[in-house]
PDB file of C-alpha atoms in Angstrom:
ATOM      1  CA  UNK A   1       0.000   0.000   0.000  1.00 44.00           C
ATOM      2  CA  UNK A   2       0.889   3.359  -1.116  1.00 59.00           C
ATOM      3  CA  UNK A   3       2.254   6.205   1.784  1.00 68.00           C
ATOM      4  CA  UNK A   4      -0.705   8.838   1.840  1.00 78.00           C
ATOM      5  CA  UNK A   5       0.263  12.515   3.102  1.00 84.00           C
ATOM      6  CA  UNK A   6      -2.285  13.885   5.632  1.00 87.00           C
ATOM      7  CA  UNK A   7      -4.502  16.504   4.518  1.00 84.00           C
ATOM      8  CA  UNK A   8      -2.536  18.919   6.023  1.00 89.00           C
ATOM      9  CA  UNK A   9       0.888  17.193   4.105  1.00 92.00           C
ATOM     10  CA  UNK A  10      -1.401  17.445   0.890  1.00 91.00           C
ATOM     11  CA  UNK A  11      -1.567  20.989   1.581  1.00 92.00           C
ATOM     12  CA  UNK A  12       1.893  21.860   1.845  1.00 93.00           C
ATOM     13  CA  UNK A  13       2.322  19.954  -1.557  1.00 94.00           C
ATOM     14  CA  UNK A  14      -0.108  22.669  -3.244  1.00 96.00           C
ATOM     15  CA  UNK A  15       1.778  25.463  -1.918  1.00 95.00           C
ATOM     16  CA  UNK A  16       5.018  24.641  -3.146  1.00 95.00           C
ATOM     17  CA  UNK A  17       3.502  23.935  -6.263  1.00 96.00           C
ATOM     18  CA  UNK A  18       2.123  26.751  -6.831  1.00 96.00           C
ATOM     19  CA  UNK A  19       5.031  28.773  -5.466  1.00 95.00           C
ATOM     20  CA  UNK A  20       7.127  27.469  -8.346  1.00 94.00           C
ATOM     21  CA  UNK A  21       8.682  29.221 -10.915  1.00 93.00           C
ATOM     22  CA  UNK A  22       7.182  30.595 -13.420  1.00 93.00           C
ATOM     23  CA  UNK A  23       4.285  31.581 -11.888  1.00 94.00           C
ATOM     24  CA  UNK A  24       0.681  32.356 -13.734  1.00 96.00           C
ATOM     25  CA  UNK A  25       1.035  35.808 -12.860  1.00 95.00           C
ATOM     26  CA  UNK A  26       4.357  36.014 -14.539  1.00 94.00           C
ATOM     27  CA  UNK A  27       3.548  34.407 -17.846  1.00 94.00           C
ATOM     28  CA  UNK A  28       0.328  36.107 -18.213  1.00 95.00           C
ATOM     29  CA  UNK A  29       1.566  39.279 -17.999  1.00 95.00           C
ATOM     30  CA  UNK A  30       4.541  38.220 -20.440  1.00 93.00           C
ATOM     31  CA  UNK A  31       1.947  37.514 -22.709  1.00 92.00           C
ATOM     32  CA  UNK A  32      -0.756  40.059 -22.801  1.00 92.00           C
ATOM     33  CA  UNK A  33       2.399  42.082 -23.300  1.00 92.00           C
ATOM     34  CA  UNK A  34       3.471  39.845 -26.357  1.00 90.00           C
ATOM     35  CA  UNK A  35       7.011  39.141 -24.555  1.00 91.00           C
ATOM     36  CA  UNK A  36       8.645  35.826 -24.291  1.00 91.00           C
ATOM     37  CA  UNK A  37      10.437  34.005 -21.492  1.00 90.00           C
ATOM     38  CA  UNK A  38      13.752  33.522 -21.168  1.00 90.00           C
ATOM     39  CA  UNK A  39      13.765  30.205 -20.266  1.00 88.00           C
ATOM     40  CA  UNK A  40      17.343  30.044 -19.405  1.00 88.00           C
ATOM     41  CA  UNK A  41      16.733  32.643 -16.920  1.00 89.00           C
ATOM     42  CA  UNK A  42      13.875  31.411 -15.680  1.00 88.00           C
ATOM     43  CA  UNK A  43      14.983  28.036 -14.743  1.00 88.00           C
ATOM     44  CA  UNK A  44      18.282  29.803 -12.718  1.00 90.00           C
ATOM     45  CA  UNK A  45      15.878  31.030 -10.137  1.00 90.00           C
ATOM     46  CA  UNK A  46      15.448  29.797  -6.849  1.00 88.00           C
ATOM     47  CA  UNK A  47      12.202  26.673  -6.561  1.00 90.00           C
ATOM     48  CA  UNK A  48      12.221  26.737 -10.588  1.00 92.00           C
ATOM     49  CA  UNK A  49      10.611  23.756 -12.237  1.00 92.00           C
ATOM     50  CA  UNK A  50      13.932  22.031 -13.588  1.00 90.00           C
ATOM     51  CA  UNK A  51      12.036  19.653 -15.433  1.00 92.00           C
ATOM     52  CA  UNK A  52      10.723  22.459 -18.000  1.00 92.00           C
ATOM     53  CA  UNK A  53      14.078  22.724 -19.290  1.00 91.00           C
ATOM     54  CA  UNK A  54      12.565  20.210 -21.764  1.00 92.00           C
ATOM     55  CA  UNK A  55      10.629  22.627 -23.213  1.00 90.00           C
ATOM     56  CA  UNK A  56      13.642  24.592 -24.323  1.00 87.00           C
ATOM     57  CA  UNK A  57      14.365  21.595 -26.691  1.00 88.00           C
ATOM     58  CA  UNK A  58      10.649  22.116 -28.668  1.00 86.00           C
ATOM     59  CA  UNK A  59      11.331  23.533 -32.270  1.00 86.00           C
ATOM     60  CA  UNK A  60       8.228  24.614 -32.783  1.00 84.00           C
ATOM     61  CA  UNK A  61       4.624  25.287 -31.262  1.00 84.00           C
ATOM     62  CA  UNK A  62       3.590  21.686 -32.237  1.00 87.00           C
ATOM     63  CA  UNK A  63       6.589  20.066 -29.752  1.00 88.00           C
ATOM     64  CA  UNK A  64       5.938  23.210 -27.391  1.00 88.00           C
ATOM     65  CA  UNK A  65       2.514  21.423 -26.871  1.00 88.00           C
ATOM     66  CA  UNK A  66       4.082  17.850 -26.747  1.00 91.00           C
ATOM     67  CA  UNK A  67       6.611  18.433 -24.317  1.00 92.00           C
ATOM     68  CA  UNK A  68       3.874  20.567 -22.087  1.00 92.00           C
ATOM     69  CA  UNK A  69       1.503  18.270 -22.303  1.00 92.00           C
ATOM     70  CA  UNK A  70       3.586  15.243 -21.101  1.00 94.00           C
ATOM     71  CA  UNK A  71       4.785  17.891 -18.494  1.00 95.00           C
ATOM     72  CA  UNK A  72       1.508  18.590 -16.682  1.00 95.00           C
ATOM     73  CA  UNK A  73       0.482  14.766 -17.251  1.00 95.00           C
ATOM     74  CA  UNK A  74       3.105  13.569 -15.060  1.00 95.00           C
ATOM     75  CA  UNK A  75       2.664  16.334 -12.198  1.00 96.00           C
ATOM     76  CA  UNK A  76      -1.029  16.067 -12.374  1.00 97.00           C
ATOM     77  CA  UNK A  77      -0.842  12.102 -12.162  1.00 96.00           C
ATOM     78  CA  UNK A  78       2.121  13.147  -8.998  1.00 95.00           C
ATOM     79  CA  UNK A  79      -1.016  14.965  -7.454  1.00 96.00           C
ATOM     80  CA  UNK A  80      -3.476  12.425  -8.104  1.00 95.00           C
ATOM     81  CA  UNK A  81      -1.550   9.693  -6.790  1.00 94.00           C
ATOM     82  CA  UNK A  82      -1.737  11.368  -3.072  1.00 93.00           C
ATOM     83  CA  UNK A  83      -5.062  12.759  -2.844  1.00 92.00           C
ATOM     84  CA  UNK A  84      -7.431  10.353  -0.203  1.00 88.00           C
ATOM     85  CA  UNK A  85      -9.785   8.387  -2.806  1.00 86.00           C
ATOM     86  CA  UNK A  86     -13.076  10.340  -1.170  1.00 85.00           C
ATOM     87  CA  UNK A  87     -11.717  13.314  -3.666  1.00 89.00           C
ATOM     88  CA  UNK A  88     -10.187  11.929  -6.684  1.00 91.00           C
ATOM     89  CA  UNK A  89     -13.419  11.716  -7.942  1.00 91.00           C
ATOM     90  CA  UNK A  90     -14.034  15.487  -7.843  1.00 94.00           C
ATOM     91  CA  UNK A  91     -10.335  15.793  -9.167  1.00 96.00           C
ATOM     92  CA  UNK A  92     -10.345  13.626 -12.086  1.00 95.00           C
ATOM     93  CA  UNK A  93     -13.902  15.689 -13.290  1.00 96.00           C
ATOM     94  CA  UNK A  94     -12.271  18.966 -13.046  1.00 97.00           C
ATOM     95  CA  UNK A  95      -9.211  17.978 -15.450  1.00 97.00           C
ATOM     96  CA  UNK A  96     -11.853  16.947 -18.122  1.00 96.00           C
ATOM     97  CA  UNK A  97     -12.023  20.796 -17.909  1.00 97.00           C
ATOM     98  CA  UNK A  98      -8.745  20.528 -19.897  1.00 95.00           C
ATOM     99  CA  UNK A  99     -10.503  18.891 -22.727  1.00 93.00           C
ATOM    100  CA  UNK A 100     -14.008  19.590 -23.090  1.00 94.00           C
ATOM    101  CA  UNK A 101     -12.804  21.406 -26.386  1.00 91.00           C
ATOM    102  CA  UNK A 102     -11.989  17.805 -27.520  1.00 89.00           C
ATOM    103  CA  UNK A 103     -14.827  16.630 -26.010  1.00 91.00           C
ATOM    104  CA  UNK A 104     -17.147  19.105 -28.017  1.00 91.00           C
ATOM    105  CA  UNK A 105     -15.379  18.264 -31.405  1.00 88.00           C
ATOM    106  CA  UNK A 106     -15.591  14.166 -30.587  1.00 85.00           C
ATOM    107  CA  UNK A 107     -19.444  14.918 -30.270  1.00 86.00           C
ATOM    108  CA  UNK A 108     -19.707  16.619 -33.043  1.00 87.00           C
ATOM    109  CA  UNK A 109     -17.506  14.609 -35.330  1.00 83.00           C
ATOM    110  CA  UNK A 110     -19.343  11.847 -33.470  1.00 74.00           C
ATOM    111  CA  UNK A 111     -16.102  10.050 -32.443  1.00 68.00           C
ATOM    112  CA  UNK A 112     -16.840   7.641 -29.723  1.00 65.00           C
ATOM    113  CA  UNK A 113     -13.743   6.792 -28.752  1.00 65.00           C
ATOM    114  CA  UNK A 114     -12.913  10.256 -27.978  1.00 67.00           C
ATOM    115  CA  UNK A 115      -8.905   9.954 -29.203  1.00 62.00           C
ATOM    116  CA  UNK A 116      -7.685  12.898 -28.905  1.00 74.00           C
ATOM    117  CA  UNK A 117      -8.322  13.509 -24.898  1.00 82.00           C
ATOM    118  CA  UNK A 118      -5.260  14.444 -23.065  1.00 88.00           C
ATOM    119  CA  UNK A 119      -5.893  15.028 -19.881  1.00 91.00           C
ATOM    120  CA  UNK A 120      -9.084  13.130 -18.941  1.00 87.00           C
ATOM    121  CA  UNK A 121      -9.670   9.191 -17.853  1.00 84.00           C
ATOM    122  CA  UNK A 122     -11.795   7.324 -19.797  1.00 78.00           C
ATOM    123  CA  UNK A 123     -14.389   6.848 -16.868  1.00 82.00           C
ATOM    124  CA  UNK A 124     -14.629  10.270 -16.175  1.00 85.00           C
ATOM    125  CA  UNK A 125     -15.446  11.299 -19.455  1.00 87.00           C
ATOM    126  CA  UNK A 126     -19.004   8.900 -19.090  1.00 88.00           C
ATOM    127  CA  UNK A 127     -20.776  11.806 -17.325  1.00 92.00           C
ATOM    128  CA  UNK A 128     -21.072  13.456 -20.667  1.00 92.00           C
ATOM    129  CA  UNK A 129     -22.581  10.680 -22.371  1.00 89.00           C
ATOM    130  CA  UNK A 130     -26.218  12.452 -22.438  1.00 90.00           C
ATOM    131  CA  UNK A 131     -24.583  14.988 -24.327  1.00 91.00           C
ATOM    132  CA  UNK A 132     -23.513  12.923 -27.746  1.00 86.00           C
ATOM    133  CA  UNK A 133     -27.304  12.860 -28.195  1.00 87.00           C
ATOM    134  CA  UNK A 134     -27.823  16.659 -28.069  1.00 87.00           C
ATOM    135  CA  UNK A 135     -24.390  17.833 -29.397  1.00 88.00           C
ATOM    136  CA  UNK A 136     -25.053  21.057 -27.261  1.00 91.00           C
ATOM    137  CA  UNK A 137     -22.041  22.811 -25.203  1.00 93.00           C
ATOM    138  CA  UNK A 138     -24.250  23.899 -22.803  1.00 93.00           C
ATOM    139  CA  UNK A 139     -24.772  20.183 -22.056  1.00 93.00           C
ATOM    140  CA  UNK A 140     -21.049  19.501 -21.658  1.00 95.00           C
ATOM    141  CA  UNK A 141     -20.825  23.016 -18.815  1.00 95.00           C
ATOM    142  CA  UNK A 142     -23.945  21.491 -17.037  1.00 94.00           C
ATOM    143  CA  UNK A 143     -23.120  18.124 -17.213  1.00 95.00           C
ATOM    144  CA  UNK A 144     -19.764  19.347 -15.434  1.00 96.00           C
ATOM    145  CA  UNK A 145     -20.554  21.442 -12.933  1.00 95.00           C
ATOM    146  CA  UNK A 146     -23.456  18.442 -11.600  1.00 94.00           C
ATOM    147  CA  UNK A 147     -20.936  16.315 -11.805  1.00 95.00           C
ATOM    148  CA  UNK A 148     -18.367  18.702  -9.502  1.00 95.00           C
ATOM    149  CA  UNK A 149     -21.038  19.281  -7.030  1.00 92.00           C
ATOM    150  CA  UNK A 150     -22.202  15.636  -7.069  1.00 92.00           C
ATOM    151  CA  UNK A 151     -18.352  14.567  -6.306  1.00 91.00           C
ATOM    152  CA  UNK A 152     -17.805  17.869  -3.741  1.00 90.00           C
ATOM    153  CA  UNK A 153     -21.005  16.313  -1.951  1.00 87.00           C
ATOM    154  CA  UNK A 154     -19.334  12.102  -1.476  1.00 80.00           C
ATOM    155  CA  UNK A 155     -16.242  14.333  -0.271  1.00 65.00           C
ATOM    156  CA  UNK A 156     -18.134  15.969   2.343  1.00 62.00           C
ATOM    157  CA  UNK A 157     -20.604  13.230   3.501  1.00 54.00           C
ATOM    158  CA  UNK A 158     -17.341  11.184   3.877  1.00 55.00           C
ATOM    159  CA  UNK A 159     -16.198  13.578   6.342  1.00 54.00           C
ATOM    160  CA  UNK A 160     -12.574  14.306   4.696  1.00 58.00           C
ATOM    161  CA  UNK A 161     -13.331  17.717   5.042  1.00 59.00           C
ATOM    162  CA  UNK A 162     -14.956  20.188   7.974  1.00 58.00           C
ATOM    163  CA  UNK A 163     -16.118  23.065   7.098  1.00 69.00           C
ATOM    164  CA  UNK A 164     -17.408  24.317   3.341  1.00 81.00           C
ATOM    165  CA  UNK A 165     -16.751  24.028  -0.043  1.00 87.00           C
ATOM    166  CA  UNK A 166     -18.744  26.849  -0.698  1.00 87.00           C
ATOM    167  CA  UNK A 167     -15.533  29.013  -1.976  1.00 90.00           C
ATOM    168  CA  UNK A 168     -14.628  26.633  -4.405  1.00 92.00           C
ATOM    169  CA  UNK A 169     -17.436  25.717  -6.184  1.00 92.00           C
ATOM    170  CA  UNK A 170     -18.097  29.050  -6.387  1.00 89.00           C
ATOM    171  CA  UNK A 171     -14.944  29.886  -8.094  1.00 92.00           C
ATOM    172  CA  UNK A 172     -15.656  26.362 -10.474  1.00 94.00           C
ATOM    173  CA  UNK A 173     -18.986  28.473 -11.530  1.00 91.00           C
ATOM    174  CA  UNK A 174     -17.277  31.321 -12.154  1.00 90.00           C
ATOM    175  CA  UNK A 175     -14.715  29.494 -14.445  1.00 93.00           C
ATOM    176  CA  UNK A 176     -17.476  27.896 -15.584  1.00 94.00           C
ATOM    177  CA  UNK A 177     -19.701  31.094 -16.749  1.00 91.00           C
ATOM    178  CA  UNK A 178     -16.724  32.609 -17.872  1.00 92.00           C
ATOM    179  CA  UNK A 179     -16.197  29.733 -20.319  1.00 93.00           C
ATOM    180  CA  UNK A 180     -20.019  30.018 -21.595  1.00 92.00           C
ATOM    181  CA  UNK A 181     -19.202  33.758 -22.026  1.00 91.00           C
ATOM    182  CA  UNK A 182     -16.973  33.081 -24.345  1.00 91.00           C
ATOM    183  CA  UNK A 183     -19.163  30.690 -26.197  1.00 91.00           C
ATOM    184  CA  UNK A 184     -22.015  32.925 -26.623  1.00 90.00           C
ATOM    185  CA  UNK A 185     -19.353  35.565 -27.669  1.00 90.00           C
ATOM    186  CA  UNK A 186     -17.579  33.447 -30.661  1.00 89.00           C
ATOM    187  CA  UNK A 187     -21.369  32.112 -31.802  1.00 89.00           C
ATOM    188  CA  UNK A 188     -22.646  35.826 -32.014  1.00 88.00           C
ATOM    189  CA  UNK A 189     -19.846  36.991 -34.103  1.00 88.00           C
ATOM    190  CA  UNK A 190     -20.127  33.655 -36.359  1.00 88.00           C
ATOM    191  CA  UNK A 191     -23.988  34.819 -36.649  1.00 89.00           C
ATOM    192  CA  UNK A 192     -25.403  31.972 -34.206  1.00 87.00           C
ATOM    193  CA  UNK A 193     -27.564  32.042 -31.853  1.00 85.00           C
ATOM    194  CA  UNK A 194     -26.674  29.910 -28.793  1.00 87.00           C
ATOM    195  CA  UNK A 195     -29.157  27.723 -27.204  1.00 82.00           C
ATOM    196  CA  UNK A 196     -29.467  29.523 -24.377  1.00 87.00           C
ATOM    197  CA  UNK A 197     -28.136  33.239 -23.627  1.00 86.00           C
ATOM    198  CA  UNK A 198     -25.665  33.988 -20.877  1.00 85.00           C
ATOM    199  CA  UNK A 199     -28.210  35.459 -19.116  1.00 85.00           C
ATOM    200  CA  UNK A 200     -30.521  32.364 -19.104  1.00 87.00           C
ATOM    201  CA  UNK A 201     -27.268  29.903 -18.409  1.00 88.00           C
ATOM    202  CA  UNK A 202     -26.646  31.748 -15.320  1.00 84.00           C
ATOM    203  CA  UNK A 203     -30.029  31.943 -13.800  1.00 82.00           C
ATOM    204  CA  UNK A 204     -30.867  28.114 -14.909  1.00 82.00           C
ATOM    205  CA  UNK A 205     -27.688  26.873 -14.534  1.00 83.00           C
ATOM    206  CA  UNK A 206     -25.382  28.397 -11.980  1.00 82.00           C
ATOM    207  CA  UNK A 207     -27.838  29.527  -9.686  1.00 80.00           C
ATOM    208  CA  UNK A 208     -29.129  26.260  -9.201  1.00 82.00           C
ATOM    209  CA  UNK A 209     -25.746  24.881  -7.796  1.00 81.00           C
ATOM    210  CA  UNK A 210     -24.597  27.804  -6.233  1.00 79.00           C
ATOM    211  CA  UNK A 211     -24.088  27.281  -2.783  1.00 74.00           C
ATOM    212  CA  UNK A 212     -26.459  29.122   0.031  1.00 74.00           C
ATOM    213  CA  UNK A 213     -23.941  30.859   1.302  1.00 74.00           C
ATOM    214  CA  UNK A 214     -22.140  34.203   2.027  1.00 72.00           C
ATOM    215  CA  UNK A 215     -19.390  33.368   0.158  1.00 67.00           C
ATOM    216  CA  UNK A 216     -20.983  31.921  -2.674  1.00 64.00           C
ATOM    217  CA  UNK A 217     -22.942  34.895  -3.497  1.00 68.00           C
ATOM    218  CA  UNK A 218     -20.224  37.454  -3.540  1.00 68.00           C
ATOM    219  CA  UNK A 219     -19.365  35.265  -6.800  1.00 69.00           C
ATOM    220  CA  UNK A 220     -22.700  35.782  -8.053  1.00 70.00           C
ATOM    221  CA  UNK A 221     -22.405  39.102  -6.809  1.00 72.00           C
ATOM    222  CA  UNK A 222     -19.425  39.574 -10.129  1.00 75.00           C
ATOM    223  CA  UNK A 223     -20.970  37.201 -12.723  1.00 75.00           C
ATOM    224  CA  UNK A 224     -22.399  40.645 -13.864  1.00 73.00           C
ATOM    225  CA  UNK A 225     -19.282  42.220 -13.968  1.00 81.00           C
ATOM    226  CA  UNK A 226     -17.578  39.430 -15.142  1.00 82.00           C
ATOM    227  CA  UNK A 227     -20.217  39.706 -18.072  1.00 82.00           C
ATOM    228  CA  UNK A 228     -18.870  43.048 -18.902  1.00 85.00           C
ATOM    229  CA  UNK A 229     -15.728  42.585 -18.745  1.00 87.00           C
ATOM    230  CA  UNK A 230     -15.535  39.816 -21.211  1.00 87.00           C
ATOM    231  CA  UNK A 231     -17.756  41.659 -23.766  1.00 85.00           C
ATOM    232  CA  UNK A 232     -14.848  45.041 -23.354  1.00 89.00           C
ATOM    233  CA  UNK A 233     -11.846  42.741 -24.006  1.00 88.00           C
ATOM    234  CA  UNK A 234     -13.802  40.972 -26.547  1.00 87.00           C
ATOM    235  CA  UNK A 235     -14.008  44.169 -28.679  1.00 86.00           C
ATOM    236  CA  UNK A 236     -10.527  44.965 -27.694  1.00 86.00           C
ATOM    237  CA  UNK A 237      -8.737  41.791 -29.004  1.00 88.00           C
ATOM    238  CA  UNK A 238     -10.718  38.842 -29.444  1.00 87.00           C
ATOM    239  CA  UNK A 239      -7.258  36.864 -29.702  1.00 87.00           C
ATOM    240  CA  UNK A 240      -6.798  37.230 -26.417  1.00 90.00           C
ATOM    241  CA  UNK A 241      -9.632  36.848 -24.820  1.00 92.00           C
ATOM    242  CA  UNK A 242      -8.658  33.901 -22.652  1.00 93.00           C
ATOM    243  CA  UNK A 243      -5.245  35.879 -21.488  1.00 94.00           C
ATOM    244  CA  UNK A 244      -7.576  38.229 -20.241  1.00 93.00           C
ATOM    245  CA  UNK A 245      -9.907  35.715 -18.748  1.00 93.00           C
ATOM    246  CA  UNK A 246      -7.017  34.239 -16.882  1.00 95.00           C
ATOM    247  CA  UNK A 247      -5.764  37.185 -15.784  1.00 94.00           C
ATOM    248  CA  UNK A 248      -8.929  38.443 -14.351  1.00 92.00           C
ATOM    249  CA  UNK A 249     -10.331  35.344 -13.056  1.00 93.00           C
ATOM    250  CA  UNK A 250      -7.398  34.011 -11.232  1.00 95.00           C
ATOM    251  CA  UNK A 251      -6.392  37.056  -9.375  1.00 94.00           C
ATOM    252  CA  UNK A 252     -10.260  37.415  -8.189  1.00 91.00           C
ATOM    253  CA  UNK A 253     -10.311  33.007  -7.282  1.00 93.00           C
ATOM    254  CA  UNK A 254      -6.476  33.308  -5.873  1.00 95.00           C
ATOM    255  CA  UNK A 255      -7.770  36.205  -3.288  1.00 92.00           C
ATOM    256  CA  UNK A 256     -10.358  33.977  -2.232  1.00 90.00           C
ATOM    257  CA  UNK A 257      -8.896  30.398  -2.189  1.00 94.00           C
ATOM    258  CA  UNK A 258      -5.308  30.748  -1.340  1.00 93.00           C
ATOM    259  CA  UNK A 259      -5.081  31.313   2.385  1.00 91.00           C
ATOM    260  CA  UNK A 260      -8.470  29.469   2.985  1.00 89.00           C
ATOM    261  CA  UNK A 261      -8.082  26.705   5.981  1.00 86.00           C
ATOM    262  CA  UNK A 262      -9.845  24.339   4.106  1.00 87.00           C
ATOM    263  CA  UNK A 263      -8.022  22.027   1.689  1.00 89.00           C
ATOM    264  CA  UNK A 264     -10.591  21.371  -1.190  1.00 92.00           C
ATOM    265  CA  UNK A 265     -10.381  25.334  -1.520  1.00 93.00           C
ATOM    266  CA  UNK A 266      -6.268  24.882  -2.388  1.00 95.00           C
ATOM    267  CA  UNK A 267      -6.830  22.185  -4.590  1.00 96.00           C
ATOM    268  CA  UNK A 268      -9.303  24.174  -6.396  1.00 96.00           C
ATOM    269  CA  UNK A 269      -7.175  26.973  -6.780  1.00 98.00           C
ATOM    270  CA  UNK A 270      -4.027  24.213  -8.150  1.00 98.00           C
ATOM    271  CA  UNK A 271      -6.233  23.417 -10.772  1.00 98.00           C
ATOM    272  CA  UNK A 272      -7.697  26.792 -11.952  1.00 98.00           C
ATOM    273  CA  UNK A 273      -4.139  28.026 -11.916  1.00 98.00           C
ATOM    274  CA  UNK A 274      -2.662  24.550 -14.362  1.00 97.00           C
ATOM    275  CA  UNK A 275      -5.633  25.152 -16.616  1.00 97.00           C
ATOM    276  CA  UNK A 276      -4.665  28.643 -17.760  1.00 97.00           C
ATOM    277  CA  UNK A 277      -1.190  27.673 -17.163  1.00 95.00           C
ATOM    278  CA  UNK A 278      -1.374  24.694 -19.704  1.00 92.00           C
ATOM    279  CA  UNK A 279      -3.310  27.683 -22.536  1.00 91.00           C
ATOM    280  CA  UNK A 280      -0.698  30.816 -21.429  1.00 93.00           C
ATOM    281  CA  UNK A 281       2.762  28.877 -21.749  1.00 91.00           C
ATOM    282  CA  UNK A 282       2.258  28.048 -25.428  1.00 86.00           C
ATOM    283  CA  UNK A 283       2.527  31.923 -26.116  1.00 85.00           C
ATOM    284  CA  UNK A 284       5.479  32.817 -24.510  1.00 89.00           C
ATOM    285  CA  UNK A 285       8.397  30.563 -25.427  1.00 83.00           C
ATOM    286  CA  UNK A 286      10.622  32.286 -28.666  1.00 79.00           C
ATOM    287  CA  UNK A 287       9.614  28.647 -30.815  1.00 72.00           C
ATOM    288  CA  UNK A 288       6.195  29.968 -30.735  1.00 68.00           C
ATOM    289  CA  UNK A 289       6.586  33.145 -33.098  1.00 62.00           C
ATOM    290  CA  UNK A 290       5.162  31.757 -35.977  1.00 53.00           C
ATOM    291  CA  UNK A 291       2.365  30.497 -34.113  1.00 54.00           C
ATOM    292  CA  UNK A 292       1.705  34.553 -32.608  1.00 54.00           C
TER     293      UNK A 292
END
């Protein structure tokens, strides 16, 4: 049998993590200025990730995403491997996240045997199987966040946790909405109308699992803002749209989940933080010029 950190060991893992070099905040802001990293550099500095120095051996965007890919696998598989089985369920939901782009095209291209997921388990991908019948993306969002709640709800009957999860569900429907946004967004300037507005999505959809609690509705509280925000940059530079996104939804979920006592509220954060780390590093290494 397998040595399991506490919870409390778990946490300390997230931290450091996190804490590594190069952080979100620093690659974001290299590219939503259009700069790239010096790798080199980067990789000099004190609690670096040594093992990206493979990424400094990609020729081109195509190995950038290779090499990045394999990367994250093997650190997210690191993190799975000591998580208490009560939340590996909730964990192995939110990195179909990762690929519900994938997941939309398999539905659409109506490839069953969904091959070109990345970062999602086989398994985990069956609470989606209502949605190869509609083809909607709206199904694959609800379908997700039910699925979240469903797993944050074993986690907590099981007692693993004391206290709420209310913060970080919250920030999953805010990533969430945010990801609808930009949906609707694309579909209107294609001339389609989506299913259902953002408006409607919100008030059918994240209401409904939006926890009755303070701290859950002071993320409702910025959905509207959110809304606005996303429409501004939009019109700004639709290319970067998610740069923006990540910039603005990370700072506002990093304020509210990083020095939280409760541990589902740090893992939540982890993941938020690899997802637009996994989009943001492919802009920001020299090989990808031709790809800018």
């Amino acid at each position: 049998m397998s040595y399991k950190p506490s919870v409390e060991g778990i946490k300390t893992v997230l931290v450091t993590l996190l804490a590594k070099n190069p952080k979100l905040e620093e690659i974001l802001q290299l590219a939503l200025e259009e700069k790239f990293m010096d790798l080199a550099q980067v990789l000099t500095r004190y609690n670096s990730r040594t093992d990206f120095i493979k990424l400094g051996a990609a020729k081109n965007i195509d190995e950038i995403a290779y090499v990045l890919t394999d990367l994250e696998k093997r650190e997210f598989e690191e993190v799975r491997n000591i998580l208490p089985q009560e939340i590996q369920l909730f964990y192995g939901i939110f990195l179909t996240f990762f690929d519900l782009d994938n997941i939309y095209s398999a539905m659409l291209s109506k490839d069953k045997k969904l091959t070109k997921l990345i970062f999602s388990r086989s398994q985990e991908i069956e609470i989606y199987s209502k949605c190869f019948e509609s083809k909607e993306y709206v199904c694959l969002l609800k379908e997700f966040l039910r699925g979240i709640k469903s797993s944050l709800d074993v986690g907590v009957v099981k007692k693993l946790f004391i206290g709420s999860y209310a913060k970080a569900l919250s920030c999953i429907a805010l990533l969430v909405t945010s990801r609808y946004c930009k949906y609707v967004l694309n579909a209107n300037k294609l001339g389609i109308t989506p299913k259902e507005s953002l408006q409607e999505f919100v008030e059918n959809v994240i209401y409904k699992y939006m926890p009755r609690e303070p701290s859950g509705w002071l993320i409702i509280a910025k959905i509207s803002d959110v809304a606005t925000y996303f429409h501004e940059v939009f019109k700004k530079d639709p290319s970067k749209v998610t740069l923006y996104e990540a910039e603005y939804i990370y700072k506002m979920c990093k304020d509210l989940l990083l020095y939280s006592p409760q541990f589902i509220d740090l893992l939540t954060l982890y993941l938020i933080n690899r997802y637009y780390e996994v989009y943001t590093l492919k802009f920001i290494l020299p090989q990808s010029r031709v790809f800018r």
